[in-house]
Tab-separated table of C-alpha atoms and ligand atoms in Angstrom:
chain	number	residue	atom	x	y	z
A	1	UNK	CA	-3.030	-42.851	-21.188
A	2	UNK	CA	-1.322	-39.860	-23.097
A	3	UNK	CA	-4.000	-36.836	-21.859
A	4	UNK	CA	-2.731	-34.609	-19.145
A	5	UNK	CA	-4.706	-34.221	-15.985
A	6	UNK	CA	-4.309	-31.282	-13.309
A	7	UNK	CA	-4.300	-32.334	-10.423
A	8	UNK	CA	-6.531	-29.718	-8.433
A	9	UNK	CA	-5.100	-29.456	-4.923
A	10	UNK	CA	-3.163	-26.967	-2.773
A	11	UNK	CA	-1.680	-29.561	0.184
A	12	UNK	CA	1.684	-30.221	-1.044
A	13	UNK	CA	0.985	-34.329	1.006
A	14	UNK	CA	-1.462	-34.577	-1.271
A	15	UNK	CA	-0.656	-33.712	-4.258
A	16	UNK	CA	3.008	-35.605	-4.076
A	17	UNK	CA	1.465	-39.149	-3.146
A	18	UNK	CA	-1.542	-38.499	-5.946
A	19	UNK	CA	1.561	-37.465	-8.463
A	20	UNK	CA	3.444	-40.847	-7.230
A	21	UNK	CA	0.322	-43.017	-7.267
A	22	UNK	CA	-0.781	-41.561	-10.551
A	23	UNK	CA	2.204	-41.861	-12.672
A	24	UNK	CA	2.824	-45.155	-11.279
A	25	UNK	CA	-0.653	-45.902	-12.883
A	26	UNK	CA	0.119	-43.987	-16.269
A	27	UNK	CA	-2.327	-40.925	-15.827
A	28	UNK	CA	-0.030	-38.041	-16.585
A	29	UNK	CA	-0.334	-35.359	-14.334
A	30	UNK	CA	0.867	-31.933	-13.711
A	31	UNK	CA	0.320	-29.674	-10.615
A	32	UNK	CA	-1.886	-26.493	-10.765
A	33	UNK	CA	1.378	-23.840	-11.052
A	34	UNK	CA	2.667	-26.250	-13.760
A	35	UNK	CA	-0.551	-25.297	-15.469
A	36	UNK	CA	-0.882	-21.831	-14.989
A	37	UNK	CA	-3.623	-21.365	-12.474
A	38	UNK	CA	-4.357	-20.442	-9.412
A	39	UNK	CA	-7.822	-21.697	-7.943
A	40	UNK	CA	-9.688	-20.874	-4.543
A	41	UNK	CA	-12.615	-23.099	-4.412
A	42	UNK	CA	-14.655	-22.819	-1.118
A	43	UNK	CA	-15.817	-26.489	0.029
A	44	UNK	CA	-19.509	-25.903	0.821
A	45	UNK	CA	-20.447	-29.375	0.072
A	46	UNK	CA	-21.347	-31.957	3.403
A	47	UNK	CA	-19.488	-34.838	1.516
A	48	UNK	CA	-16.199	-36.119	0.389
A	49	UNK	CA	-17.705	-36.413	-3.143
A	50	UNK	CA	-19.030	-33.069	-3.032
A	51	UNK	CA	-16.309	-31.569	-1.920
A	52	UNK	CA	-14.092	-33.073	-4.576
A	53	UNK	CA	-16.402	-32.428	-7.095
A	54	UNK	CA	-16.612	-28.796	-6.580
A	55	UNK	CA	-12.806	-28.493	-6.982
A	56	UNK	CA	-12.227	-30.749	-9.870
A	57	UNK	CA	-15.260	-28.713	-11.942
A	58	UNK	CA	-13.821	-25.515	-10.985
A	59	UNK	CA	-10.170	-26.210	-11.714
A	60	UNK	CA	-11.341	-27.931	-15.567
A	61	UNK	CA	-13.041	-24.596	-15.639
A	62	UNK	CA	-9.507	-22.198	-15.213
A	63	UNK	CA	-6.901	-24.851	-16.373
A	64	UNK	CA	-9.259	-25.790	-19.761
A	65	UNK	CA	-7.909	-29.399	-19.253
A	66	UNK	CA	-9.480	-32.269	-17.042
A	67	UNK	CA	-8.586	-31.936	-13.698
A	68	UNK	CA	-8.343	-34.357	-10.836
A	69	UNK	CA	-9.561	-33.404	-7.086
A	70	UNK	CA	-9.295	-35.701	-3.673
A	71	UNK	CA	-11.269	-34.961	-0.972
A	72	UNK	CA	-10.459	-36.629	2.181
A	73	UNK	CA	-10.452	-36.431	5.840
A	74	UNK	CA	-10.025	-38.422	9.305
A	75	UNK	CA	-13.237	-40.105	10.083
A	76	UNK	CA	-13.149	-41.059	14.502
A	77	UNK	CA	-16.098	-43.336	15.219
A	78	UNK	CA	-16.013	-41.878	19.202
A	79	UNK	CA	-16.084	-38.007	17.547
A	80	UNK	CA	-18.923	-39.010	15.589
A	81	UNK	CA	-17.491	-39.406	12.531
A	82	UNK	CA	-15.296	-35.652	12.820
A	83	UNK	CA	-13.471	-34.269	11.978
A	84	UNK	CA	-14.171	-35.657	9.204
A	85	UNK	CA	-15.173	-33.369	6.232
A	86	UNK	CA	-13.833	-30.457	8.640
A	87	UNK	CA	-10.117	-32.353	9.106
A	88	UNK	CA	-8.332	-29.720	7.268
A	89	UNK	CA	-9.938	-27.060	9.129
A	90	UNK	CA	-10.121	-28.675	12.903
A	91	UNK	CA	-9.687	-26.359	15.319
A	92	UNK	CA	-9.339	-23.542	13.049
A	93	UNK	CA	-7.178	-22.012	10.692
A	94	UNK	CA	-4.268	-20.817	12.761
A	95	UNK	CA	-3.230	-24.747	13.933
A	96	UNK	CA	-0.832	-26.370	11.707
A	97	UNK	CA	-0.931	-30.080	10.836
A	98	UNK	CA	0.575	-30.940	14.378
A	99	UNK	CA	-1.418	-28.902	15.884
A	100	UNK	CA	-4.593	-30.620	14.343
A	101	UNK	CA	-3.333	-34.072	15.961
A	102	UNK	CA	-2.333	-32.912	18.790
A	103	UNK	CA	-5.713	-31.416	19.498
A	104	UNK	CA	-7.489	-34.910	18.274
A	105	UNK	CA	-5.557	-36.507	20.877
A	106	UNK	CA	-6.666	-34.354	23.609
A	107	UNK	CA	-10.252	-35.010	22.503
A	108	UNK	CA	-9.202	-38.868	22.853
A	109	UNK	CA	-7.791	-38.452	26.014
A	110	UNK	CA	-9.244	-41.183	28.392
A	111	UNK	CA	-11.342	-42.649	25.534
A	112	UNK	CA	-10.723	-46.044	24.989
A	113	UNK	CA	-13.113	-46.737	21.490
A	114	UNK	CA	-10.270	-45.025	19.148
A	115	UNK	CA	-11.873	-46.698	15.814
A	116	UNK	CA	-11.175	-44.241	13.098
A	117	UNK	CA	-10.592	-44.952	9.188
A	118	UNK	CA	-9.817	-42.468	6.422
A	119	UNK	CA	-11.831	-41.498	3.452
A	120	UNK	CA	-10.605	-40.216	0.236
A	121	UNK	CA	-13.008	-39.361	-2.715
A	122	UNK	CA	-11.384	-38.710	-5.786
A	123	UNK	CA	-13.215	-36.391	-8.749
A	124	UNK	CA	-12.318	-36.017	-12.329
A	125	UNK	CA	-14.102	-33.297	-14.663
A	126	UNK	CA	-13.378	-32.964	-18.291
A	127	UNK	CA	-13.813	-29.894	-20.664
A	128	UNK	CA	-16.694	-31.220	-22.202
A	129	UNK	CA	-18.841	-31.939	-19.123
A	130	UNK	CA	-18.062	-35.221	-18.331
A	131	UNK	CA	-17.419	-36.445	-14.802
A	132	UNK	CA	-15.724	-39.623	-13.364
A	133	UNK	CA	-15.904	-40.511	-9.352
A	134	UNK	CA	-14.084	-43.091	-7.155
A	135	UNK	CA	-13.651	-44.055	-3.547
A	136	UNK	CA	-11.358	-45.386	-0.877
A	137	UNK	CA	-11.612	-46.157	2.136
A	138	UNK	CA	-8.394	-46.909	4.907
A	139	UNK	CA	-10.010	-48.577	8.640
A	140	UNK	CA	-7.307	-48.034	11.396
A	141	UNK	CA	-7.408	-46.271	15.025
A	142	UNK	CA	-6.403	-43.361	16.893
A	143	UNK	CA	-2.819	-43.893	18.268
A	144	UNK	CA	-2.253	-42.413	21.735
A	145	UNK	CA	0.831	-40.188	20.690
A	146	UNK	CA	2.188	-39.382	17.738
A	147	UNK	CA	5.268	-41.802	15.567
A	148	UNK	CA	7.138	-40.961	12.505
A	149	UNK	CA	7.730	-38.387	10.395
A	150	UNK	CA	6.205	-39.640	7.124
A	151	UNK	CA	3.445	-38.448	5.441
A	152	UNK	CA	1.470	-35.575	6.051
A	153	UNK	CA	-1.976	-34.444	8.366
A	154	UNK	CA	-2.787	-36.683	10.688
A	155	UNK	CA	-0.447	-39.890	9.782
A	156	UNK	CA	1.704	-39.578	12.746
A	157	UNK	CA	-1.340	-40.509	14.506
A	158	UNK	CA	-3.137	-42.905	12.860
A	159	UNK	CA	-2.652	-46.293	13.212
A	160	UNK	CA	-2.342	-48.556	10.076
A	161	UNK	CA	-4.359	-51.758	9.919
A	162	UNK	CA	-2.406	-54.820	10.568
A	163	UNK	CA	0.838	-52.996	10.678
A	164	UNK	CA	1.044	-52.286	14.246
A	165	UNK	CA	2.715	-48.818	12.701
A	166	UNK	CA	0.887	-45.162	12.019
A	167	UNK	CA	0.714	-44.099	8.400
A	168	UNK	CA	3.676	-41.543	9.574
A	169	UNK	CA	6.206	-44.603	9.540
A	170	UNK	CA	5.490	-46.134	6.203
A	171	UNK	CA	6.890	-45.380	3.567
A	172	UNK	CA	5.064	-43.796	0.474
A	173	UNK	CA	4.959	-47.530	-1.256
A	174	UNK	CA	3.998	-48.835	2.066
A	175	UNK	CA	1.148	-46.246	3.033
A	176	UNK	CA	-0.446	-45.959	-0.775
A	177	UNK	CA	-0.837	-49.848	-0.686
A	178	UNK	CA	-3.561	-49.820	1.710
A	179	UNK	CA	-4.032	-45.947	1.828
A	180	UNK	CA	-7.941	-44.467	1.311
A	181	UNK	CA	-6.074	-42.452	-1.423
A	182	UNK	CA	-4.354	-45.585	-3.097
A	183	UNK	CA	-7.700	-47.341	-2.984
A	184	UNK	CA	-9.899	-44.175	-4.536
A	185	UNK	CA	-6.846	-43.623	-7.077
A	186	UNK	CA	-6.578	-47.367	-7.811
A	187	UNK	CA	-10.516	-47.643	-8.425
A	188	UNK	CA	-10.042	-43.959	-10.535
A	189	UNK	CA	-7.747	-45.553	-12.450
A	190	UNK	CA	-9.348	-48.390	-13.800
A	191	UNK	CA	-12.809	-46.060	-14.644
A	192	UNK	CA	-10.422	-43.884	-16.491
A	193	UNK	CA	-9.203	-46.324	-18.861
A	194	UNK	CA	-12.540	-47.505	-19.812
A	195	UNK	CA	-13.464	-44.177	-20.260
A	196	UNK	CA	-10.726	-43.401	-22.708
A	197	UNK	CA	-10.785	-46.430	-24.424
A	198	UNK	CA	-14.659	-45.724	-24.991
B	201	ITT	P1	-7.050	-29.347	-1.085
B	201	ITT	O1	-8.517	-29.099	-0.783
B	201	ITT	O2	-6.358	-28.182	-1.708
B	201	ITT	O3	-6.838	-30.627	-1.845
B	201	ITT	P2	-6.892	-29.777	1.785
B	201	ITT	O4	-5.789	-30.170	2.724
B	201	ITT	O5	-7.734	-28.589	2.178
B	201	ITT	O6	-6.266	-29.573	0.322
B	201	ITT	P3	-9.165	-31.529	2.165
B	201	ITT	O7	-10.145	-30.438	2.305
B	201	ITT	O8	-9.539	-32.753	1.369
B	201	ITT	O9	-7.802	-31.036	1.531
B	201	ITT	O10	-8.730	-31.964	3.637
B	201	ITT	C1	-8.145	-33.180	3.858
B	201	ITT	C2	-7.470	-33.172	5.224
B	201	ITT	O11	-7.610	-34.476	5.789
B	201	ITT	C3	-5.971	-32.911	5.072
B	201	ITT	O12	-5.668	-31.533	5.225
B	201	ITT	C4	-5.401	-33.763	6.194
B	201	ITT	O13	-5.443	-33.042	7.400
B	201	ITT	C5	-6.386	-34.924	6.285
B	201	ITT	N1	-5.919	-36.051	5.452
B	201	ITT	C6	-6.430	-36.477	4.253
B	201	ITT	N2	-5.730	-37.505	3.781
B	201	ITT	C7	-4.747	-37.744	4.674
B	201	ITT	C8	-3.699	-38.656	4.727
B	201	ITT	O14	-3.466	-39.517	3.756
B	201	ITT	N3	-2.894	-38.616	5.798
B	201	ITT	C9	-3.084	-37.742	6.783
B	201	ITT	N4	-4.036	-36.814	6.805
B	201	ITT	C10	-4.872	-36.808	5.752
């Protein structure tokens, strides 16, 4: 796949495992400094898709090349499904990404239900209109402190499914195998080479 794709996101997590699990998959990719722009997009939308939709459409629009987006976020079953499309933002905009966990584990404190999984939608938008969406989806629970220093957000507490181990100690290779993000990239993937070969 010889096109070049921005890849339309500002967390510096993010955008080094979607570089990883991108190249790895042949998409060539370059960040949004690499291509010259410089993109605010508010997320108004009320879903993952949404939300990566907006930001994909806006940064095709500045970049003039097709641009990827991820939206994602920490889904806990005994929140109600928050922080969910608000996990970047819990608590407010002052708390850094340790602060965010360390204020879901407060929440948690006491609660014994700590289901959780991860959600990652991933949005493509070309300069001619045309859109491509994907999925992923990681099921795991709430740890009841935070281990390891890998990763970003919330992986220190998270715990990976069948691992015994939070998604802050895998390793990249480890954590994009069963990842929400590997899984929506993965699926992206494969609609993206139909879509070029068509
Ligand atoms: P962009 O919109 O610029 O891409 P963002 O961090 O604001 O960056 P989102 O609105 O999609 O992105 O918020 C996703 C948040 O969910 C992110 O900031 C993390 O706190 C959390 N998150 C998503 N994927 C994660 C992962 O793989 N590991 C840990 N936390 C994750």
């Amino acid at each position: 796949m010889s096109r070049q794709f921005v890849l339309a996101t500002h967390n510096p997590g993010k955008l080094a495992e979607m570089k990883r699990i991108l190249s790895g998959l042949g998409v060539e990719v370059i960040s949004p400094a690499e291509a010259g722009v410089e993109v605010d997009v508010e997320e108004t939308g009320t879903t993952f898709a949404e939300n990566a939709m907006l930001k994909a459409r806006a940064v095709c629009a500045a970049a003039g090349l097709p641009a990827i987006a991820d939206d994602s976020g920490l889904c806990v079953d005994a929140l109600n499904g928050g922080p969910g499309v608000y996990s970047a933002r819990y608590g407010g905009e002052e708390l850094d990404d340790r602060g965010r966990y360390m204020l879901l584990l407060e929440c948690m404190r006491g609660q014994t239900t700590r289901a959780a999984h991860f959600s990652c939608a991933v949005a493509c938008a070309f300069p001619n209109g045309d859109t491509l969406e994907a999925e992923g989806r990681c099921d795991g629970s709430i740890a009841f402190a935070p281990i390891g220093e890998g990763g970003f957000g919330y992986d220190p507490v998270f715990l990976a499914p069948g691992k015994g181990k939070t998604f802050g100690q895998l390793t990249a290779e480890e954590k994009a195998e069963i990842s929400h993000r590997g899984k929506a990239l993965a699926a992206f993937a494969e609609k993206l080479g139909t879509y070029l070969d068509g």
